[in-house]
């Protein structure tokens, strides 16, 4: 039994996929655009302007809360969180305080409930950069006023792996709902973690917070490092100091940003410029009705339809693959596992290599269904499938390719026999080795046979013919 256990809580920020920013009409999609080109008097914090709540952002907050089994506030408001920093031109951030849009939910991760403390809406700060060695800093206000969801869990996570899976589930939920692209690489999903270690079943230890984690892998690595560090301290009778840490990805280490400091006094007070939001039954029912099938439900449906749990999980928790899988199934009468195999192995390999989402390729769901059908009915071999894949990924119809090139499998012994005889006759040394007991040597005969039939010869039929001719059991 382990001596210690870790207690982990997460705080996740998601950049919302709304058309405009949280409180003004600036285009919220500024990614890749030149600095300070998506601004207006409201998000610049100029005097005398009035913010207006983005209704779509509120819808997104409610949808996200519903997907996490939260209760939705029927009456909520925005607060001002005061602090002075160059990335905050108003000197306060509009956020939610004691009345978040959603709270008290949970998400089940691998059979274990992680409680969701709260989900609230807020605006993002601007982005400051400090060029190396320069005597100045730069500020980009494009991000100022962008809509965010902040989600906070209770400290219910126990391992780095659980944290990683939880975050990937949150990402797939956000993508399935369409509320956020939830892409950590572009800063559209950010996570801070807090972690403490305690003797198993003992009282809570002192927790530290780790910031600046920009991938799920970093979260898991930082947690592994930090849990080990804290355990070693406790084992040697020392104490963990409350602190905020950063994560150095290259060195694989956490580093101290600041030691315990008093709880900052943000002087929260209700924003007098913004009216409270009343979420009535009609609004709530409209959004409940708009909830799409969530990843956990997709997973259950896939498993029910005969997909292996391992594959069902990969598909259900990847919003773009799940959408494609469902579209392909609509064109398919065969075993869904065949399409799942193609997507998770062959297609995934291609996507990895090209760094693309399946929707970015020219592959059509119908063609994928055709390919699965040809393979499942054994009309094409493994080799032909591998051979066709790049062209099918580029938009070609597999049925057409197979017809045009005559790539249907050949399982007819009569038509394969003369070729097999010819190849055997041409390789006397290999034949000798095989007859002498080196059965693996027979692979040298398969190559030329497959080459001549362009991969269409069924391997089991060829093996049977070879076994008969050579008097061995291949
Ligand atoms: Zn603006």
Coordinates of C-alpha atoms and ligand atoms in Angstrom, one line a residue:
X1 CA 0.0 0.0 0.0
X2 CA 1.4 3.4 -0.9
X3 CA 2.5 5.6 2.0
X4 CA 1.3 8.9 0.5
X5 CA -1.4 10.1 -1.8
X6 CA -1.7 13.2 -3.9
X7 CA -4.7 15.6 -3.7
X8 CA -5.1 17.6 -6.9
X9 CA -7.5 20.3 -8.0
X10 CA -7.6 21.9 -11.4
X11 CA -8.5 25.4 -12.6
X12 CA -9.2 25.5 -16.4
X13 CA -9.7 28.6 -18.6
X14 CA -11.4 28.1 -21.9
X15 CA -11.4 30.7 -24.6
X16 CA -15.0 30.9 -26.0
X17 CA -15.8 30.6 -29.6
X18 CA -18.1 33.5 -29.8
X19 CA -18.2 35.9 -32.7
X20 CA -17.4 39.0 -30.6
X21 CA -15.7 39.7 -27.3
X22 CA -17.3 39.4 -23.9
X23 CA -18.5 43.0 -23.5
X24 CA -18.0 44.7 -26.9
X25 CA -18.5 44.0 -30.6
X26 CA -14.8 43.5 -31.4
X27 CA -14.1 40.3 -33.4
X28 CA -13.1 37.7 -30.9
X29 CA -11.2 35.7 -33.5
X30 CA -7.9 37.7 -33.5
X31 CA -5.6 34.7 -33.6
X32 CA -2.7 35.3 -35.9
X33 CA -3.7 38.9 -36.5
X34 CA -1.3 41.9 -35.9
X35 CA -1.3 43.2 -32.3
X36 CA -3.8 45.8 -31.3
X37 CA -6.0 45.5 -34.3
X38 CA -9.1 44.1 -32.5
X39 CA -9.8 46.9 -30.1
X40 CA -12.4 49.5 -29.3
X41 CA -13.1 52.1 -26.6
X42 CA -14.8 49.4 -24.4
X43 CA -12.0 46.8 -24.4
X44 CA -9.4 49.6 -24.2
X45 CA -11.1 50.7 -21.0
X46 CA -11.5 54.3 -22.1
X47 CA -13.6 56.5 -19.8
X48 CA -17.4 56.9 -20.4
X49 CA -18.0 53.6 -22.3
X50 CA -20.5 51.0 -21.3
X51 CA -20.0 47.2 -21.6
X52 CA -22.8 45.0 -23.0
X53 CA -23.0 41.3 -22.1
X54 CA -22.4 38.9 -25.0
X55 CA -25.6 36.7 -24.9
X56 CA -23.9 33.9 -26.9
X57 CA -21.1 33.8 -24.2
X58 CA -23.8 33.4 -21.5
X59 CA -25.4 30.6 -23.6
X60 CA -22.1 28.9 -23.8
X61 CA -21.5 29.2 -20.1
X62 CA -24.9 27.6 -19.4
X63 CA -24.4 24.8 -21.9
X64 CA -21.0 24.0 -20.5
X65 CA -22.5 24.0 -17.0
X66 CA -25.3 21.7 -18.1
X67 CA -22.8 19.3 -19.7
X68 CA -21.0 19.1 -16.4
X69 CA -24.1 18.3 -14.4
X70 CA -24.1 21.7 -12.7
X71 CA -27.0 23.6 -11.3
X72 CA -27.5 26.8 -13.3
X73 CA -28.0 30.1 -11.5
X74 CA -31.4 31.6 -12.1
X75 CA -30.1 35.0 -11.1
X76 CA -26.5 36.0 -11.6
X77 CA -24.4 39.0 -12.0
X78 CA -20.9 40.3 -12.9
X79 CA -18.4 41.7 -10.4
X80 CA -15.4 43.9 -10.8
X81 CA -12.2 42.3 -9.6
X82 CA -9.8 45.2 -9.0
X83 CA -6.1 45.0 -9.7
X84 CA -3.5 47.1 -11.3
X85 CA -1.4 45.7 -14.1
X86 CA -0.5 46.8 -17.6
X87 CA -2.5 44.0 -19.1
X88 CA -5.7 45.3 -17.6
X89 CA -6.4 48.8 -18.9
X90 CA -9.6 49.4 -16.8
X91 CA -7.6 48.4 -13.6
X92 CA -10.3 45.8 -13.0
X93 CA -11.4 42.6 -14.6
X94 CA -15.1 41.9 -15.1
X95 CA -15.6 38.4 -13.6
X96 CA -18.1 36.5 -11.5
X97 CA -17.7 36.2 -7.8
X98 CA -20.3 34.8 -5.4
X99 CA -22.9 34.0 -8.0
X100 CA -21.3 32.0 -10.8
X101 CA -23.4 31.0 -13.8
X102 CA -23.1 27.3 -12.8
X103 CA -21.9 25.4 -9.8
X104 CA -21.9 22.1 -7.9
X105 CA -21.5 19.7 -10.9
X106 CA -19.4 16.7 -11.6
X107 CA -17.7 14.8 -14.4
X108 CA -17.2 11.1 -14.2
X109 CA -13.6 10.1 -15.3
X110 CA -12.9 6.4 -15.6
X111 CA -15.7 5.6 -13.2
X112 CA -14.7 8.2 -10.6
X113 CA -16.6 11.4 -9.9
X114 CA -14.6 14.6 -10.0
X115 CA -16.8 17.4 -8.5
X116 CA -17.0 20.7 -10.3
X117 CA -17.0 23.5 -7.8
X118 CA -18.0 26.3 -10.2
X119 CA -18.1 27.5 -13.8
X120 CA -18.1 31.3 -14.3
X121 CA -17.8 33.8 -17.1
X122 CA -15.2 36.5 -17.3
X123 CA -13.1 38.6 -19.7
X124 CA -9.5 37.8 -20.5
X125 CA -6.6 40.2 -19.9
X126 CA -4.4 41.6 -22.6
X127 CA -1.1 40.0 -23.4
X128 CA 2.2 41.5 -22.4
X129 CA 5.6 40.4 -23.6
X130 CA 9.0 41.2 -22.2
X131 CA 11.6 40.9 -24.9
X132 CA 14.9 39.5 -23.8
X133 CA 17.3 42.2 -22.7
X134 CA 15.0 45.1 -23.7
X135 CA 14.3 48.0 -21.4
X136 CA 10.6 48.0 -22.3
X137 CA 7.6 45.6 -22.4
X138 CA 5.1 45.2 -25.2
X139 CA 1.4 45.0 -24.9
X140 CA -1.2 43.4 -27.3
X141 CA -4.7 44.4 -26.4
X142 CA -6.4 42.0 -28.9
X143 CA -6.9 39.5 -26.1
X144 CA -8.3 42.1 -23.7
X145 CA -12.0 41.5 -23.2
X146 CA -12.1 38.1 -24.8
X147 CA -14.7 35.8 -23.4
X148 CA -13.5 33.1 -21.0
X149 CA -15.0 30.3 -19.0
X150 CA -13.2 29.5 -15.8
X151 CA -13.9 26.1 -14.3
X152 CA -12.7 25.0 -10.9
X153 CA -12.8 21.4 -9.6
X154 CA -12.8 20.2 -6.1
X155 CA -9.6 18.5 -5.1
X156 CA -10.9 15.1 -6.2
X157 CA -8.1 14.0 -8.5
X158 CA -5.4 11.6 -7.2
X159 CA -3.0 11.0 -10.0
X160 CA -1.3 12.8 -12.9
X161 CA -2.9 10.4 -15.3
X162 CA -6.3 11.2 -14.0
X163 CA -5.6 14.9 -14.4
X164 CA -4.6 14.3 -18.0
X165 CA -7.7 12.3 -18.8
X166 CA -10.0 14.8 -17.0
X167 CA -8.5 17.6 -19.1
X168 CA -8.9 15.7 -22.3
X169 CA -12.5 15.0 -21.5
X170 CA -13.1 18.7 -20.7
X171 CA -11.6 19.5 -24.1
X172 CA -13.8 17.0 -25.9
X173 CA -16.9 18.3 -24.1
X174 CA -16.1 21.9 -25.0
X175 CA -15.5 20.9 -28.6
X176 CA -18.6 18.8 -28.9
X177 CA -20.7 21.6 -27.5
X178 CA -19.0 24.0 -29.9
X179 CA -18.3 26.5 -27.1
X180 CA -14.5 26.5 -27.5
X181 CA -11.8 25.1 -29.7
X182 CA -10.1 24.2 -26.4
X183 CA -6.8 24.0 -28.1
X184 CA -4.0 24.4 -25.5
X185 CA -1.4 25.0 -28.2
X186 CA -3.1 28.2 -29.2
X187 CA -3.8 29.2 -25.6
X188 CA -7.5 28.5 -26.0
X189 CA -7.4 26.1 -23.0
X190 CA -5.1 26.8 -20.1
X191 CA -4.8 24.9 -16.8
X192 CA -3.4 25.7 -13.4
X193 CA -3.2 22.9 -10.9
X194 CA -2.9 22.8 -7.2
X195 CA -1.4 19.8 -5.5
X196 CA -0.6 18.6 -2.0
X197 CA 0.5 15.3 -0.6
X198 CA -0.7 13.6 2.5
X199 CA -0.3 10.3 4.2
X200 CA -3.0 8.0 2.8
X201 CA -6.3 8.9 4.5
X202 CA -4.6 11.6 6.6
X203 CA -5.3 15.3 6.9
X204 CA -4.8 17.6 3.9
X205 CA -1.2 18.7 3.3
X206 CA 0.1 22.1 2.3
X207 CA -0.8 22.8 -1.3
X208 CA 1.2 24.5 -4.0
X209 CA -0.1 26.0 -7.2
X210 CA 1.6 25.3 -10.5
X211 CA 1.0 27.8 -13.3
X212 CA 1.9 28.2 -17.0
X213 CA 1.0 24.7 -18.1
X214 CA 0.3 24.8 -21.8
X215 CA -0.3 21.2 -22.6
X216 CA -2.0 18.2 -21.0
X217 CA 1.4 16.5 -21.1
X218 CA 3.0 19.3 -19.1
X219 CA 0.2 19.1 -16.5
X220 CA 0.9 15.4 -16.0
X221 CA 4.7 15.8 -16.0
X222 CA 4.6 18.8 -13.6
X223 CA 2.3 16.9 -11.3
X224 CA 4.6 13.8 -11.3
X225 CA 7.6 16.0 -10.5
X226 CA 5.8 17.9 -7.8
X227 CA 4.3 14.9 -6.1
X228 CA 7.7 13.3 -5.9
X229 CA 9.3 16.4 -4.6
X230 CA 6.7 16.8 -1.9
X231 CA 6.9 13.2 -0.8
X232 CA 10.6 13.4 -0.5
X233 CA 10.3 16.5 1.7
X234 CA 7.7 14.8 4.0
X235 CA 9.7 11.6 4.2
X236 CA 12.8 13.5 5.4
X237 CA 10.7 15.2 8.0
X238 CA 10.6 18.6 6.3
X239 CA 7.6 20.7 5.4
X240 CA 6.1 21.8 2.1
X241 CA 5.9 25.5 1.8
X242 CA 2.8 27.1 0.3
X243 CA 3.9 28.6 -2.9
X244 CA 3.1 29.4 -6.5
X245 CA 5.4 27.5 -8.9
X246 CA 6.1 27.7 -12.6
X247 CA 6.9 24.7 -14.9
X248 CA 10.1 24.6 -16.9
X249 CA 9.2 22.3 -19.7
X250 CA 12.8 21.9 -21.1
X251 CA 14.3 21.2 -17.7
X252 CA 11.4 19.0 -16.6
X253 CA 11.2 20.9 -13.2
X254 CA 8.9 23.2 -11.3
X255 CA 10.5 26.4 -10.1
X256 CA 9.5 28.9 -7.4
X257 CA 7.6 32.0 -8.6
X258 CA 6.5 33.3 -5.3
X259 CA 6.2 32.1 -1.7
X260 CA 3.0 32.2 0.3
X261 CA 1.4 35.6 0.1
X262 CA -1.7 37.0 1.8
X263 CA -4.9 36.4 -0.1
X264 CA -5.0 39.4 -2.5
X265 CA -7.8 41.8 -1.8
X266 CA -9.5 42.3 -5.1
X267 CA -12.2 44.4 -3.6
X268 CA -14.9 42.6 -5.5
X269 CA -18.1 44.5 -6.0
X270 CA -21.0 44.2 -8.4
X271 CA -20.4 46.0 -11.7
X272 CA -22.8 48.9 -11.8
X273 CA -22.6 49.1 -15.6
X274 CA -24.0 45.6 -16.1
X275 CA -27.5 44.5 -15.3
X276 CA -28.0 41.2 -13.5
X277 CA -28.8 38.2 -15.7
X278 CA -32.0 36.3 -15.1
X279 CA -32.0 32.8 -16.5
X280 CA -35.7 31.9 -16.8
X281 CA -37.2 28.4 -17.4
X282 CA -37.8 29.2 -21.1
X283 CA -34.1 30.1 -21.6
X284 CA -32.9 27.1 -19.7
X285 CA -35.2 24.7 -21.6
X286 CA -34.1 26.1 -24.9
X287 CA -30.5 25.3 -24.0
X288 CA -31.2 21.9 -22.5
X289 CA -32.9 21.0 -25.8
X290 CA -29.9 22.3 -27.7
X291 CA -27.4 20.0 -25.8
X292 CA -25.8 17.7 -28.3
X293 CA -24.9 14.1 -27.6
X294 CA -22.0 14.3 -25.2
X295 CA -18.8 12.2 -25.4
X296 CA -19.8 9.9 -22.5
X297 CA -23.1 9.2 -24.3
X298 CA -21.3 8.7 -27.6
X299 CA -19.0 6.2 -25.9
X300 CA -21.9 4.2 -24.5
X301 CA -23.6 4.2 -27.9
X302 CA -20.4 3.0 -29.7
X303 CA -19.8 0.2 -27.3
X304 CA -23.5 -0.8 -27.5
X305 CA -23.1 -1.0 -31.3
X306 CA -20.2 -3.4 -31.1
X307 CA -17.2 -1.1 -31.1
X308 CA -14.4 -2.3 -28.7
X309 CA -14.2 0.0 -25.6
X310 CA -10.6 0.9 -26.4
X311 CA -11.6 2.3 -29.9
X312 CA -14.9 3.7 -28.7
X313 CA -13.1 5.8 -26.2
X314 CA -10.6 7.2 -28.7
X315 CA -13.5 8.1 -31.1
X316 CA -16.0 9.4 -28.6
X317 CA -13.5 11.7 -26.8
X318 CA -12.2 13.3 -30.0
X319 CA -15.0 15.6 -31.3
X320 CA -13.8 15.8 -34.9
X321 CA -13.2 12.0 -35.2
X322 CA -16.6 11.3 -33.6
X323 CA -18.4 13.5 -36.1
X324 CA -16.6 11.8 -39.0
X325 CA -17.2 8.3 -37.6
X326 CA -21.0 9.0 -37.2
X327 CA -21.1 10.4 -40.8
X328 CA -19.3 7.3 -42.1
X329 CA -21.7 5.0 -40.2
X330 CA -24.6 6.6 -41.9
X331 CA -23.3 5.2 -45.2
X332 CA -22.5 1.8 -43.8
X333 CA -24.3 -1.4 -43.1
X334 CA -21.4 -3.5 -41.9
X335 CA -19.6 -3.9 -38.5
X336 CA -18.8 -0.5 -37.0
X337 CA -15.6 -1.9 -35.6
X338 CA -14.2 -2.1 -39.2
X339 CA -14.6 1.7 -39.6
X340 CA -13.3 2.3 -36.1
X341 CA -10.2 0.2 -37.0
X342 CA -9.6 2.2 -40.2
X343 CA -10.1 5.6 -38.4
X344 CA -8.0 4.7 -35.3
X345 CA -5.1 3.0 -37.2
X346 CA -4.8 3.8 -40.9
X347 CA -6.4 7.2 -41.0
X348 CA -5.0 8.3 -37.6
X349 CA -1.5 7.4 -38.9
X350 CA -2.0 9.6 -42.0
X351 CA -3.4 12.4 -39.8
X352 CA -0.5 12.2 -37.4
X353 CA 2.0 12.3 -40.2
X354 CA 0.3 15.3 -41.9
X355 CA -0.6 17.1 -38.6
X356 CA -4.2 17.4 -39.8
X357 CA -7.8 16.9 -38.5
X358 CA -9.8 14.5 -40.6
X359 CA -12.1 17.3 -41.7
X360 CA -9.1 19.1 -43.2
X361 CA -8.4 16.2 -45.6
X362 CA -10.3 15.3 -48.8
X363 CA -11.4 12.0 -47.3
X364 CA -15.2 11.7 -47.4
X365 CA -17.2 9.7 -44.9
X366 CA -18.8 7.8 -47.8
X367 CA -15.5 6.8 -49.2
X368 CA -14.3 5.6 -45.8
X369 CA -17.5 3.5 -45.6
X370 CA -16.8 2.1 -49.1
X371 CA -13.3 1.2 -48.1
X372 CA -14.5 -0.5 -44.9
X373 CA -17.1 -2.4 -46.9
X374 CA -14.6 -3.7 -49.5
X375 CA -12.3 -4.9 -46.8
X376 CA -15.0 -6.4 -44.6
X377 CA -16.4 -8.4 -47.5
X378 CA -12.8 -9.5 -48.2
X379 CA -13.0 -8.0 -51.7
X380 CA -9.6 -6.3 -51.1
X381 CA -6.6 -7.5 -49.1
X382 CA -4.7 -5.6 -46.4
X383 CA -2.0 -4.7 -48.9
X384 CA -4.4 -3.3 -51.4
X385 CA -6.1 -1.3 -48.6
X386 CA -2.8 0.2 -47.5
X387 CA -2.0 0.9 -51.2
X388 CA -5.3 2.7 -51.8
X389 CA -5.3 4.7 -48.6
X390 CA -3.3 7.8 -49.7
X391 CA -5.5 8.3 -52.7
X392 CA -8.7 7.8 -50.8
X393 CA -7.4 10.3 -48.2
X394 CA -6.9 12.7 -51.2
X395 CA -10.5 12.3 -52.3
X396 CA -10.6 9.3 -54.6
X397 CA -13.4 6.7 -54.5
X398 CA -12.1 3.3 -53.4
X399 CA -14.7 1.4 -55.4
X400 CA -13.7 3.3 -58.6
X401 CA -10.0 2.7 -58.0
X402 CA -10.6 -1.1 -57.4
X403 CA -12.7 -1.4 -60.5
X404 CA -10.3 0.6 -62.7
X405 CA -7.2 -1.2 -61.6
X406 CA -8.6 -4.7 -61.1
X407 CA -7.6 -4.8 -57.5
X408 CA -10.2 -7.2 -56.2
X409 CA -8.8 -10.0 -54.1
X410 CA -7.8 -13.2 -55.9
X411 CA -8.7 -16.2 -53.8
X412 CA -9.2 -18.6 -56.7
X413 CA -6.6 -21.3 -56.3
X414 CA -6.8 -22.2 -60.0
X415 CA -5.7 -18.8 -61.2
X416 CA -3.0 -18.4 -58.5
X417 CA -1.4 -21.8 -58.9
X418 CA 0.6 -21.2 -62.1
X419 CA 2.1 -18.1 -60.7
X420 CA 3.0 -19.8 -57.4
X421 CA 4.6 -22.7 -59.3
X422 CA 6.7 -20.2 -61.4
X423 CA 8.0 -18.4 -58.3
X424 CA 8.8 -21.7 -56.6
X425 CA 10.7 -22.9 -59.6
X426 CA 12.7 -19.6 -59.8
X427 CA 13.9 -19.8 -56.2
X428 CA 15.5 -23.2 -55.7
X429 CA 17.7 -22.1 -52.8
X430 CA 14.8 -20.7 -50.8
X431 CA 12.8 -23.9 -51.5
X432 CA 15.7 -25.9 -50.1
X433 CA 15.8 -23.8 -46.9
X434 CA 12.1 -24.2 -46.3
X435 CA 12.2 -27.9 -46.9
X436 CA 15.1 -28.0 -44.5
X437 CA 12.8 -26.6 -41.7
X438 CA 13.4 -22.9 -42.0
X439 CA 9.8 -21.9 -42.6
X440 CA 10.4 -18.2 -42.2
X441 CA 12.4 -18.4 -45.5
X442 CA 9.1 -18.8 -47.3
X443 CA 8.5 -15.1 -46.9
X444 CA 11.0 -14.6 -49.7
X445 CA 8.5 -16.3 -52.0
X446 CA 5.5 -14.2 -50.9
X447 CA 7.2 -11.0 -52.0
X448 CA 7.3 -11.8 -55.8
X449 CA 3.8 -13.3 -55.7
X450 CA 2.4 -10.2 -54.1
X451 CA 4.3 -8.0 -56.5
X452 CA 3.0 -9.8 -59.5
X453 CA -0.6 -9.8 -58.3
X454 CA -0.2 -6.2 -57.1
X455 CA -1.2 -7.3 -53.6
X456 CA -4.5 -8.8 -54.6
X457 CA -3.5 -12.4 -53.9
X458 CA -5.1 -13.6 -50.6
X459 CA -2.3 -14.5 -48.3
X460 CA -4.0 -17.5 -46.8
X461 CA -4.6 -19.0 -50.2
X462 CA -1.0 -18.4 -51.3
X463 CA 0.2 -20.0 -48.1
X464 CA -2.0 -23.0 -48.7
X465 CA -0.7 -23.5 -52.2
X466 CA 3.0 -23.1 -51.1
X467 CA 2.5 -25.6 -48.2
X468 CA 1.1 -28.1 -50.7
X469 CA 3.9 -27.6 -53.2
X470 CA 6.7 -27.6 -50.6
X471 CA 5.2 -30.4 -48.4
X472 CA 5.4 -28.2 -45.2
X473 CA 2.9 -26.6 -43.0
X474 CA 3.3 -22.8 -43.4
Ligands
LIG1 ZN1 -13.6 45.9 -28.1

